[in-house]
Amino acid sequence: MHNFQELKIWQKSMDITEQIYRITAEFPKEEKYGLTSQVRRSAVSIPSNIAEGAGRSTNGEFKNFLGIANGSSNELFTQLVLSHRLELVSENTVKPILNELIEIQKMNYALILKFSKKI
């Protein structure tokens, strides 16, 4: 088992999730059950899957959950780009988050490679 709270990738993904909740609070009310909900679920899924994987008993299981977290980060990236294209969020707001997501994806890939060598 790994202490997920000490993992930089979990900490960074929690920061992004917090930012996403603040940003989507400004989305139009008609998006409450649409894009707002989808963006929030994707964001929450990233640190949640990292935490769940860290609590599993094998590195292989952890690696699997890291893969799910990576899929969620790609989902979130896509939804943020769409939110910008729909003019729900400015480029100045979304660009730093997209850059952070890219960093998280790189960290995730490095962890997956590390666990692949141990299996």
GROMACS .gro file of N, CA, C and O in nm:
model
  476
    1MET      N    1   0.083  -0.119   0.000
    1MET     CA    2   0.000   0.000   0.000
    1MET      C    3   0.087   0.125   0.000
    1MET      O    4   0.195   0.127   0.055
    2HIS      N    5   0.036   0.228  -0.062
    2HIS     CA    6   0.105   0.356  -0.072
    2HIS      C    7   0.023   0.462   0.001
    2HIS      O    8  -0.099   0.456   0.002
    3ASN      N    9   0.090   0.557   0.060
    3ASN     CA   10   0.020   0.668   0.123
    3ASN      C   11  -0.012   0.771   0.015
    3ASN      O   12   0.072   0.853  -0.021
    4PHE      N   13  -0.136   0.766  -0.036
    4PHE     CA   14  -0.172   0.850  -0.149
    4PHE      C   15  -0.162   0.999  -0.118
    4PHE      O   16  -0.135   1.079  -0.208
    5GLN      N   17  -0.181   1.038   0.007
    5GLN     CA   18  -0.177   1.180   0.042
    5GLN      C   19  -0.037   1.240   0.025
    5GLN      O   20  -0.023   1.360   0.011
    6GLU      N   21   0.064   1.156   0.024
    6GLU     CA   22   0.201   1.203   0.005
    6GLU      C   23   0.241   1.209  -0.142
    6GLU      O   24   0.345   1.265  -0.175
    7LEU      N   25   0.158   1.153  -0.230
    7LEU     CA   26   0.190   1.152  -0.372
    7LEU      C   27   0.163   1.289  -0.435
    7LEU      O   28   0.053   1.342  -0.424
    8LYS      N   29   0.264   1.344  -0.501
    8LYS     CA   30   0.250   1.475  -0.568
    8LYS      C   31   0.137   1.473  -0.671
    8LYS      O   32   0.065   1.570  -0.686
    9ILE      N   33   0.123   1.361  -0.741
    9ILE     CA   34   0.019   1.351  -0.843
    9ILE      C   35  -0.120   1.362  -0.781
    9ILE      O   36  -0.210   1.424  -0.838
   10TRP      N   37  -0.138   1.305  -0.664
   10TRP     CA   38  -0.268   1.316  -0.594
   10TRP      C   39  -0.289   1.459  -0.548
   10TRP      O   40  -0.398   1.515  -0.566
   11GLN      N   41  -0.186   1.521  -0.491
   11GLN     CA   42  -0.198   1.659  -0.443
   11GLN      C   43  -0.232   1.754  -0.556
   11GLN      O   44  -0.321   1.839  -0.544
   12LYS      N   45  -0.163   1.740  -0.670
   12LYS     CA   46  -0.189   1.827  -0.785
   12LYS      C   47  -0.329   1.804  -0.841
   12LYS      O   48  -0.397   1.898  -0.880
   13SER      N   49  -0.372   1.679  -0.845
   13SER     CA   50  -0.505   1.651  -0.899
   13SER      C   51  -0.614   1.701  -0.804
   13SER      O   52  -0.722   1.743  -0.850
   14MET      N   53  -0.587   1.703  -0.676
   14MET     CA   54  -0.682   1.763  -0.581
   14MET      C   55  -0.692   1.914  -0.603
   14MET      O   56  -0.801   1.971  -0.599
   15ASP      N   57  -0.578   1.978  -0.628
   15ASP     CA   58  -0.578   2.123  -0.656
   15ASP      C   59  -0.660   2.154  -0.781
   15ASP      O   60  -0.739   2.249  -0.782
   16ILE      N   61  -0.642   2.073  -0.884
   16ILE     CA   62  -0.719   2.094  -1.008
   16ILE      C   63  -0.868   2.075  -0.982
   16ILE      O   64  -0.951   2.153  -1.029
   17THR      N   65  -0.902   1.973  -0.907
   17THR     CA   66  -1.043   1.946  -0.877
   17THR      C   67  -1.106   2.065  -0.804
   17THR      O   68  -1.218   2.106  -0.836
   18GLU      N   69  -1.034   2.119  -0.710
   18GLU     CA   70  -1.083   2.237  -0.638
   18GLU      C   71  -1.105   2.354  -0.735
   18GLU      O   72  -1.208   2.422  -0.730
   19GLN      N   73  -1.010   2.376  -0.824
   19GLN     CA   74  -1.024   2.482  -0.925
   19GLN      C   75  -1.145   2.458  -1.014
   19GLN      O   76  -1.219   2.551  -1.047
   20ILE      N   77  -1.165   2.334  -1.054
   20ILE     CA   78  -1.277   2.299  -1.141
   20ILE      C   79  -1.410   2.331  -1.073
   20ILE      O   80  -1.501   2.385  -1.135
   21TYR      N   81  -1.422   2.300  -0.946
   21TYR     CA   82  -1.546   2.331  -0.874
   21TYR      C   83  -1.572   2.481  -0.870
   21TYR      O   84  -1.685   2.526  -0.887
   22ARG      N   85  -1.467   2.558  -0.851
   22ARG     CA   86  -1.483   2.704  -0.848
   22ARG      C   87  -1.521   2.759  -0.986
   22ARG      O   88  -1.608   2.846  -0.997
   23ILE      N   89  -1.458   2.708  -1.088
   23ILE     CA   90  -1.487   2.755  -1.225
   23ILE      C   91  -1.628   2.717  -1.268
   23ILE      O   92  -1.702   2.799  -1.322
   24THR      N   93  -1.665   2.593  -1.245
   24THR     CA   94  -1.796   2.546  -1.292
   24THR      C   95  -1.911   2.607  -1.213
   24THR      O   96  -2.025   2.606  -1.260
   25ALA      N   97  -1.883   2.663  -1.097
   25ALA     CA   98  -1.987   2.733  -1.021
   25ALA      C   99  -2.037   2.854  -1.100
   25ALA      O  100  -2.149   2.901  -1.078
   26GLU      N  101  -1.953   2.900  -1.193
   26GLU     CA  102  -1.988   3.016  -1.277
   26GLU      C  103  -2.055   2.976  -1.408
   26GLU      O  104  -2.096   3.063  -1.484
   27PHE      N  105  -2.064   2.847  -1.437
   27PHE     CA  106  -2.128   2.803  -1.560
   27PHE      C  107  -2.278   2.836  -1.553
   27PHE      O  108  -2.335   2.844  -1.445
   28PRO      N  109  -2.342   2.848  -1.669
   28PRO     CA  110  -2.487   2.878  -1.670
   28PRO      C  111  -2.568   2.768  -1.600
   28PRO      O  112  -2.529   2.651  -1.602
   29LYS      N  113  -2.678   2.808  -1.541
   29LYS     CA  114  -2.764   2.714  -1.468
   29LYS      C  115  -2.812   2.599  -1.557
   29LYS      O  116  -2.826   2.486  -1.510
   30GLU      N  117  -2.836   2.627  -1.687
   30GLU     CA  118  -2.885   2.521  -1.775
   30GLU      C  119  -2.781   2.411  -1.799
   30GLU      O  120  -2.813   2.305  -1.849
   31GLU      N  121  -2.656   2.436  -1.759
   31GLU     CA  122  -2.551   2.335  -1.772
   31GLU      C  123  -2.534   2.250  -1.646
   31GLU      O  124  -2.449   2.161  -1.642
   32LYS      N  125  -2.615   2.277  -1.544
   32LYS     CA  126  -2.600   2.208  -1.416
   32LYS      C  127  -2.597   2.056  -1.431
   32LYS      O  128  -2.516   1.988  -1.370
   33TYR      N  129  -2.686   2.001  -1.512
   33TYR     CA  130  -2.693   1.855  -1.529
   33TYR      C  131  -2.621   1.810  -1.656
   33TYR      O  132  -2.625   1.693  -1.691
   34GLY      N  133  -2.557   1.902  -1.724
   34GLY     CA  134  -2.484   1.870  -1.847
   34GLY      C  135  -2.336   1.880  -1.825
   34GLY      O  136  -2.275   1.802  -1.750
   35LEU      N  137  -2.278   1.981  -1.885
   35LEU     CA  138  -2.133   1.996  -1.884
   35LEU      C  139  -2.077   2.018  -1.743
   35LEU      O  140  -1.973   1.963  -1.708
   36THR      N  141  -2.146   2.095  -1.662
   36THR     CA  142  -2.097   2.119  -1.525
   36THR      C  143  -2.079   1.988  -1.449
   36THR      O  144  -1.974   1.962  -1.391
   37SER      N  145  -2.181   1.905  -1.454
   37SER     CA  146  -2.176   1.776  -1.385
   37SER      C  147  -2.067   1.686  -1.442
   37SER      O  148  -1.990   1.624  -1.368
   38GLN      N  149  -2.057   1.682  -1.574
   38GLN     CA  150  -1.958   1.596  -1.640
   38GLN      C  151  -1.816   1.640  -1.607
   38GLN      O  152  -1.729   1.557  -1.578
   39VAL      N  153  -1.790   1.771  -1.613
   39VAL     CA  154  -1.656   1.823  -1.584
   39VAL      C  155  -1.619   1.791  -1.440
   39VAL      O  156  -1.506   1.748  -1.412
   40ARG      N  157  -1.710   1.812  -1.349
   40ARG     CA  158  -1.682   1.785  -1.208
   40ARG      C  159  -1.655   1.636  -1.184
   40ARG      O  160  -1.563   1.601  -1.110
   41ARG      N  161  -1.734   1.550  -1.244
   41ARG     CA  162  -1.713   1.406  -1.225
   41ARG      C  163  -1.578   1.361  -1.279
   41ARG      O  164  -1.509   1.280  -1.216
   42SER      N  165  -1.539   1.414  -1.394
   42SER     CA  166  -1.408   1.379  -1.451
   42SER      C  167  -1.296   1.425  -1.359
   42SER      O  168  -1.200   1.352  -1.336
   43ALA      N  169  -1.309   1.548  -1.308
   43ALA     CA  170  -1.206   1.603  -1.219
   43ALA      C  171  -1.194   1.521  -1.091
   43ALA      O  172  -1.083   1.484  -1.051
   44VAL      N  173  -1.306   1.489  -1.030
   44VAL     CA  174  -1.306   1.413  -0.904
   44VAL      C  175  -1.250   1.272  -0.925
   44VAL      O  176  -1.184   1.216  -0.838
   45SER      N  177  -1.273   1.218  -1.043
   45SER     CA  178  -1.229   1.082  -1.073
   45SER      C  179  -1.077   1.067  -1.071
   45SER      O  180  -1.025   0.961  -1.036
   46ILE      N  181  -1.005   1.173  -1.104
   46ILE     CA  182  -0.859   1.163  -1.111
   46ILE      C  183  -0.798   1.133  -0.973
   46ILE      O  184  -0.737   1.028  -0.954
   47PRO      N  185  -0.815   1.221  -0.873
   47PRO     CA  186  -0.756   1.190  -0.743
   47PRO      C  187  -0.821   1.070  -0.675
   47PRO      O  188  -0.756   0.997  -0.600
   48SER      N  189  -0.950   1.048  -0.703
   48SER     CA  190  -1.019   0.935  -0.641
   48SER      C  191  -0.960   0.802  -0.686
   48SER      O  192  -0.939   0.711  -0.605
   49ASN      N  193  -0.931   0.789  -0.816
   49ASN     CA  194  -0.873   0.665  -0.866
   49ASN      C  195  -0.729   0.647  -0.821
   49ASN      O  196  -0.685   0.535  -0.794
   50ILE      N  197  -0.656   0.757  -0.810
   50ILE     CA  198  -0.519   0.749  -0.756
   50ILE      C  199  -0.524   0.698  -0.613
   50ILE      O  200  -0.450   0.608  -0.574
   51ALA      N  201  -0.615   0.754  -0.535
   51ALA     CA  202  -0.628   0.713  -0.394
   51ALA      C  203  -0.673   0.567  -0.383
   51ALA      O  204  -0.617   0.490  -0.304
   52GLU      N  205  -0.771   0.528  -0.464
   52GLU     CA  206  -0.819   0.390  -0.458
   52GLU      C  207  -0.709   0.292  -0.499
   52GLU      O  208  -0.689   0.190  -0.434
   53GLY      N  209  -0.636   0.326  -0.605
   53GLY     CA  210  -0.528   0.239  -0.649
   53GLY      C  211  -0.418   0.226  -0.546
   53GLY      O  212  -0.363   0.118  -0.525
   54ALA      N  213  -0.387   0.337  -0.479
   54ALA     CA  214  -0.282   0.335  -0.376
   54ALA      C  215  -0.321   0.245  -0.260
   54ALA      O  216  -0.234   0.189  -0.193
   55GLY      N  217  -0.450   0.228  -0.238
   55GLY     CA  218  -0.497   0.144  -0.129
   55GLY      C  219  -0.506  -0.004  -0.163
   55GLY      O  220  -0.536  -0.085  -0.076
   56ARG      N  221  -0.481  -0.038  -0.286
   56ARG     CA  222  -0.486  -0.179  -0.328
   56ARG      C  223  -0.359  -0.251  -0.285
   56ARG      O  224  -0.258  -0.192  -0.254
   57SER      N  225  -0.366  -0.383  -0.289
   57SER     CA  226  -0.256  -0.462  -0.232
   57SER      C  227  -0.141  -0.489  -0.329
   57SER      O  228  -0.034  -0.530  -0.286
   58THR      N  229  -0.161  -0.467  -0.459
   58THR     CA  230  -0.051  -0.494  -0.553
   58THR      C  231  -0.023  -0.374  -0.642
   58THR      O  232  -0.112  -0.289  -0.665
   59ASN      N  233   0.098  -0.367  -0.692
   59ASN     CA  234   0.135  -0.261  -0.785
   59ASN      C  235   0.056  -0.272  -0.915
   59ASN      O  236   0.026  -0.170  -0.979
   60GLY      N  237   0.022  -0.393  -0.955
   60GLY     CA  238  -0.057  -0.413  -1.076
   60GLY      C  239  -0.196  -0.350  -1.063
   60GLY      O  240  -0.246  -0.289  -1.158
   61GLU      N  241  -0.255  -0.366  -0.945
   61GLU     CA  242  -0.386  -0.303  -0.922
   61GLU      C  243  -0.373  -0.151  -0.922
   61GLU      O  244  -0.456  -0.080  -0.979
   62PHE      N  245  -0.267  -0.102  -0.859
   62PHE     CA  246  -0.243   0.043  -0.855
   62PHE      C  247  -0.227   0.095  -0.998
   62PHE      O  248  -0.286   0.196  -1.038
   63LYS      N  249  -0.150   0.023  -1.078
   63LYS     CA  250  -0.127   0.062  -1.218
   63LYS      C  251  -0.259   0.070  -1.294
   63LYS      O  252  -0.281   0.161  -1.373
   64ASN      N  253  -0.349  -0.024  -1.270
   64ASN     CA  254  -0.479  -0.024  -1.336
   64ASN      C  255  -0.557   0.103  -1.302
   64ASN      O  256  -0.616   0.167  -1.389
   65PHE      N  257  -0.558   0.140  -1.175
   65PHE     CA  258  -0.630   0.261  -1.133
   65PHE      C  259  -0.564   0.388  -1.185
   65PHE      O  260  -0.632   0.487  -1.213
   66LEU      N  261  -0.432   0.385  -1.200
   66LEU     CA  262  -0.363   0.499  -1.262
   66LEU      C  263  -0.407   0.514  -1.407
   66LEU      O  264  -0.422   0.626  -1.457
   67GLY      N  265  -0.429   0.402  -1.474
   67GLY     CA  266  -0.479   0.406  -1.612
   67GLY      C  267  -0.618   0.468  -1.619
   67GLY      O  268  -0.647   0.548  -1.709
   68ILE      N  269  -0.702   0.436  -1.523
   68ILE     CA  270  -0.836   0.495  -1.518
   68ILE      C  271  -0.826   0.645  -1.491
   68ILE      O  272  -0.895   0.726  -1.554
   69ALA      N  273  -0.737   0.684  -1.399
   69ALA     CA  274  -0.716   0.825  -1.369
   69ALA      C  275  -0.668   0.899  -1.494
   69ALA      O  276  -0.709   1.013  -1.520
   70ASN      N  277  -0.583   0.836  -1.573
   70ASN     CA  278  -0.534   0.898  -1.695
   70ASN      C  279  -0.648   0.918  -1.795
   70ASN      O  280  -0.656   1.023  -1.860
   71GLY      N  281  -0.736   0.821  -1.806
   71GLY     CA  282  -0.853   0.835  -1.892
   71GLY      C  283  -0.940   0.952  -1.848
   71GLY      O  284  -0.987   1.031  -1.931
   72SER      N  285  -0.957   0.966  -1.718
   72SER     CA  286  -1.036   1.077  -1.665
   72SER      C  287  -0.969   1.211  -1.691
   72SER      O  288  -1.037   1.311  -1.718
   73SER      N  289  -0.836   1.215  -1.687
   73SER     CA  290  -0.767   1.340  -1.714
   73SER      C  291  -0.783   1.379  -1.862
   73SER      O  292  -0.797   1.498  -1.893
   74ASN      N  293  -0.785   1.280  -1.951
   74ASN     CA  294  -0.811   1.308  -2.092
   74ASN      C  295  -0.954   1.358  -2.113
   74ASN      O  296  -0.978   1.448  -2.193
   75GLU      N  297  -1.047   1.297  -2.041
   75GLU     CA  298  -1.187   1.342  -2.046
   75GLU      C  299  -1.197   1.488  -2.001
   75GLU      O  300  -1.260   1.570  -2.067
   76LEU      N  301  -1.136   1.517  -1.888
   76LEU     CA  302  -1.141   1.653  -1.833
   76LEU      C  303  -1.077   1.753  -1.930
   76LEU      O  304  -1.131   1.862  -1.952
   77PHE      N  305  -0.965   1.716  -1.988
   77PHE     CA  306  -0.898   1.803  -2.084
   77PHE      C  307  -0.995   1.838  -2.198
   77PHE      O  308  -1.011   1.955  -2.235
   78THR      N  309  -1.058   1.736  -2.253
   78THR     CA  310  -1.153   1.754  -2.363
   78THR      C  311  -1.270   1.844  -2.323
   78THR      O  312  -1.309   1.935  -2.396
   79GLN      N  313  -1.323   1.820  -2.205
   79GLN     CA  314  -1.437   1.899  -2.158
   79GLN      C  315  -1.399   2.045  -2.132
   79GLN      O  316  -1.480   2.135  -2.157
   80LEU      N  317  -1.278   2.068  -2.085
   80LEU     CA  318  -1.233   2.206  -2.065
   80LEU      C  319  -1.213   2.278  -2.197
   80LEU      O  320  -1.247   2.396  -2.210
   81VAL      N  321  -1.158   2.208  -2.295
   81VAL     CA  322  -1.143   2.268  -2.428
   81VAL      C  323  -1.281   2.303  -2.484
   81VAL      O  324  -1.302   2.412  -2.538
   82LEU      N  325  -1.376   2.212  -2.469
   82LEU     CA  326  -1.512   2.237  -2.515
   82LEU      C  327  -1.574   2.356  -2.441
   82LEU      O  328  -1.638   2.442  -2.502
   83SER      N  329  -1.553   2.362  -2.311
   83SER     CA  330  -1.606   2.473  -2.231
   83SER      C  331  -1.551   2.607  -2.281
   83SER      O  332  -1.624   2.706  -2.287
   84HIS      N  333  -1.425   2.607  -2.319
   84HIS     CA  334  -1.365   2.729  -2.375
   84HIS      C  335  -1.426   2.760  -2.511
   84HIS      O  336  -1.460   2.875  -2.539
   85ARG      N  337  -1.441   2.658  -2.595
   85ARG     CA  338  -1.499   2.679  -2.728
   85ARG      C  339  -1.643   2.730  -2.721
   85ARG      O  340  -1.687   2.806  -2.807
   86LEU      N  341  -1.714   2.689  -2.617
   86LEU     CA  342  -1.852   2.735  -2.596
   86LEU      C  343  -1.857   2.869  -2.522
   86LEU      O  344  -1.965   2.917  -2.488
   87GLU      N  345  -1.740   2.922  -2.493
   87GLU     CA  346  -1.725   3.050  -2.424
   87GLU      C  347  -1.784   3.050  -2.283
   87GLU      O  348  -1.835   3.150  -2.234
   88LEU      N  349  -1.772   2.935  -2.218
   88LEU     CA  350  -1.815   2.924  -2.078
   88LEU      C  351  -1.701   2.961  -1.984
   88LEU      O  352  -1.725   2.989  -1.866
   89VAL      N  353  -1.579   2.955  -2.036
   89VAL     CA  354  -1.460   2.984  -1.956
   89VAL      C  355  -1.356   3.050  -2.048
   89VAL      O  356  -1.345   3.015  -2.165
   90SER      N  357  -1.283   3.145  -1.992
   90SER     CA  358  -1.185   3.217  -2.073
   90SER      C  359  -1.058   3.135  -2.093
   90SER      O  360  -1.028   3.043  -2.016
   91GLU      N  361  -0.982   3.173  -2.194
   91GLU     CA  362  -0.854   3.107  -2.221
   91GLU      C  363  -0.758   3.130  -2.104
   91GLU      O  364  -0.683   3.039  -2.066
   92ASN      N  365  -0.760   3.249  -2.047
   92ASN     CA  366  -0.672   3.279  -1.932
   92ASN      C  367  -0.701   3.190  -1.813
   92ASN      O  368  -0.612   3.160  -1.734
   93THR      N  369  -0.825   3.148  -1.799
   93THR     CA  370  -0.863   3.060  -1.688
   93THR      C  371  -0.829   2.915  -1.719
   93THR      O  372  -0.777   2.844  -1.634
   94VAL      N  373  -0.858   2.872  -1.840
   94VAL     CA  374  -0.846   2.731  -1.873
   94VAL      C  375  -0.704   2.687  -1.907
   94VAL      O  376  -0.664   2.575  -1.876
   95LYS      N  377  -0.626   2.774  -1.968
   95LYS     CA  378  -0.491   2.735  -2.014
   95LYS      C  379  -0.401   2.683  -1.901
   95LYS      O  380  -0.338   2.578  -1.916
   96PRO      N  381  -0.393   2.751  -1.784
   96PRO     CA  382  -0.309   2.697  -1.676
   96PRO      C  383  -0.356   2.561  -1.626
   96PRO      O  384  -0.274   2.476  -1.591
   97ILE      N  385  -0.486   2.539  -1.627
   97ILE     CA  386  -0.538   2.410  -1.583
   97ILE      C  387  -0.502   2.301  -1.684
   97ILE      O  388  -0.463   2.190  -1.646
   98LEU      N  389  -0.513   2.333  -1.812
   98LEU     CA  390  -0.474   2.236  -1.915
   98LEU      C  391  -0.326   2.201  -1.903
   98LEU      O  392  -0.288   2.084  -1.916
   99ASN      N  393  -0.244   2.301  -1.875
   99ASN     CA  394  -0.100   2.275  -1.856
   99ASN      C  395  -0.076   2.186  -1.734
   99ASN      O  396   0.010   2.097  -1.738
  100GLU      N  397  -0.150   2.208  -1.627
  100GLU     CA  398  -0.139   2.122  -1.508
  100GLU      C  399  -0.183   1.980  -1.539
  100GLU      O  400  -0.124   1.883  -1.491
  101LEU      N  401  -0.289   1.967  -1.619
  101LEU     CA  402  -0.335   1.833  -1.657
  101LEU      C  403  -0.229   1.759  -1.737
  101LEU      O  404  -0.208   1.639  -1.717
  102ILE      N  405  -0.162   1.829  -1.826
  102ILE     CA  406  -0.053   1.767  -1.903
  102ILE      C  407   0.057   1.720  -1.808
  102ILE      O  408   0.110   1.609  -1.823
  103GLU      N  409   0.089   1.800  -1.709
  103GLU     CA  410   0.191   1.761  -1.611
  103GLU      C  411   0.146   1.637  -1.532
  103GLU      O  412   0.225   1.545  -1.509
  104ILE      N  413   0.020   1.634  -1.493
  104ILE     CA  414  -0.033   1.518  -1.421
  104ILE      C  415  -0.027   1.393  -1.510
  104ILE      O  416   0.008   1.285  -1.463
  105GLN      N  417  -0.059   1.409  -1.637
  105GLN     CA  418  -0.052   1.294  -1.728
  105GLN      C  419   0.090   1.240  -1.741
  105GLN      O  420   0.111   1.120  -1.744
  106LYS      N  421   0.187   1.331  -1.745
  106LYS     CA  422   0.327   1.288  -1.750
  106LYS      C  423   0.368   1.215  -1.622
  106LYS      O  424   0.437   1.113  -1.627
  107MET      N  425   0.326   1.268  -1.508
  107MET     CA  426   0.357   1.204  -1.380
  107MET      C  427   0.291   1.066  -1.374
  107MET      O  428   0.352   0.969  -1.327
  108ASN      N  429   0.169   1.060  -1.422
  108ASN     CA  430   0.093   0.934  -1.421
  108ASN      C  431   0.164   0.831  -1.509
  108ASN      O  432   0.183   0.716  -1.468
  109TYR      N  433   0.204   0.872  -1.627
  109TYR     CA  434   0.274   0.782  -1.718
  109TYR      C  435   0.403   0.730  -1.655
  109TYR      O  436   0.436   0.611  -1.664
  110ALA      N  437   0.477   0.818  -1.587
  110ALA     CA  438   0.602   0.778  -1.521
  110ALA      C  439   0.574   0.675  -1.411
  110ALA      O  440   0.649   0.578  -1.396
  111LEU      N  441   0.467   0.696  -1.336
  111LEU     CA  442   0.431   0.599  -1.231
  111LEU      C  443   0.391   0.464  -1.291
  111LEU      O  444   0.430   0.358  -1.241
  112ILE      N  445   0.314   0.469  -1.398
  112ILE     CA  446   0.274   0.345  -1.465
  112ILE      C  447   0.397   0.268  -1.513
  112ILE      O  448   0.407   0.146  -1.495
  113LEU      N  449   0.493   0.339  -1.573
  113LEU     CA  450   0.617   0.274  -1.617
  113LEU      C  451   0.692   0.214  -1.499
  113LEU      O  452   0.745   0.103  -1.509
  114LYS      N  453   0.699   0.286  -1.390
  114LYS     CA  454   0.768   0.238  -1.270
  114LYS      C  455   0.705   0.108  -1.222
  114LYS      O  456   0.776   0.012  -1.191
  115PHE      N  457   0.572   0.103  -1.217
  115PHE     CA  458   0.505  -0.018  -1.170
  115PHE      C  459   0.511  -0.130  -1.273
  115PHE      O  460   0.506  -0.247  -1.237
  116SER      N  461   0.523  -0.096  -1.399
  116SER     CA  462   0.534  -0.199  -1.503
  116SER      C  463   0.665  -0.275  -1.488
  116SER      O  464   0.671  -0.395  -1.515
  117LYS      N  465   0.769  -0.206  -1.445
  117LYS     CA  466   0.900  -0.270  -1.427
  117LYS      C  467   0.903  -0.359  -1.304
  117LYS      O  468   0.981  -0.452  -1.297
  118LYS      N  469   0.817  -0.330  -1.206
  118LYS     CA  470   0.816  -0.408  -1.082
  118LYS      C  471   0.728  -0.532  -1.090
  118LYS      O  472   0.735  -0.617  -1.005
  119ILE      N  473   0.642  -0.537  -1.192
  119ILE     CA  474   0.546  -0.649  -1.200
  119ILE      C  475   0.612  -0.770  -1.263
  119ILE      O  476   0.694  -0.767  -1.344
   0.00000   0.00000   0.00000
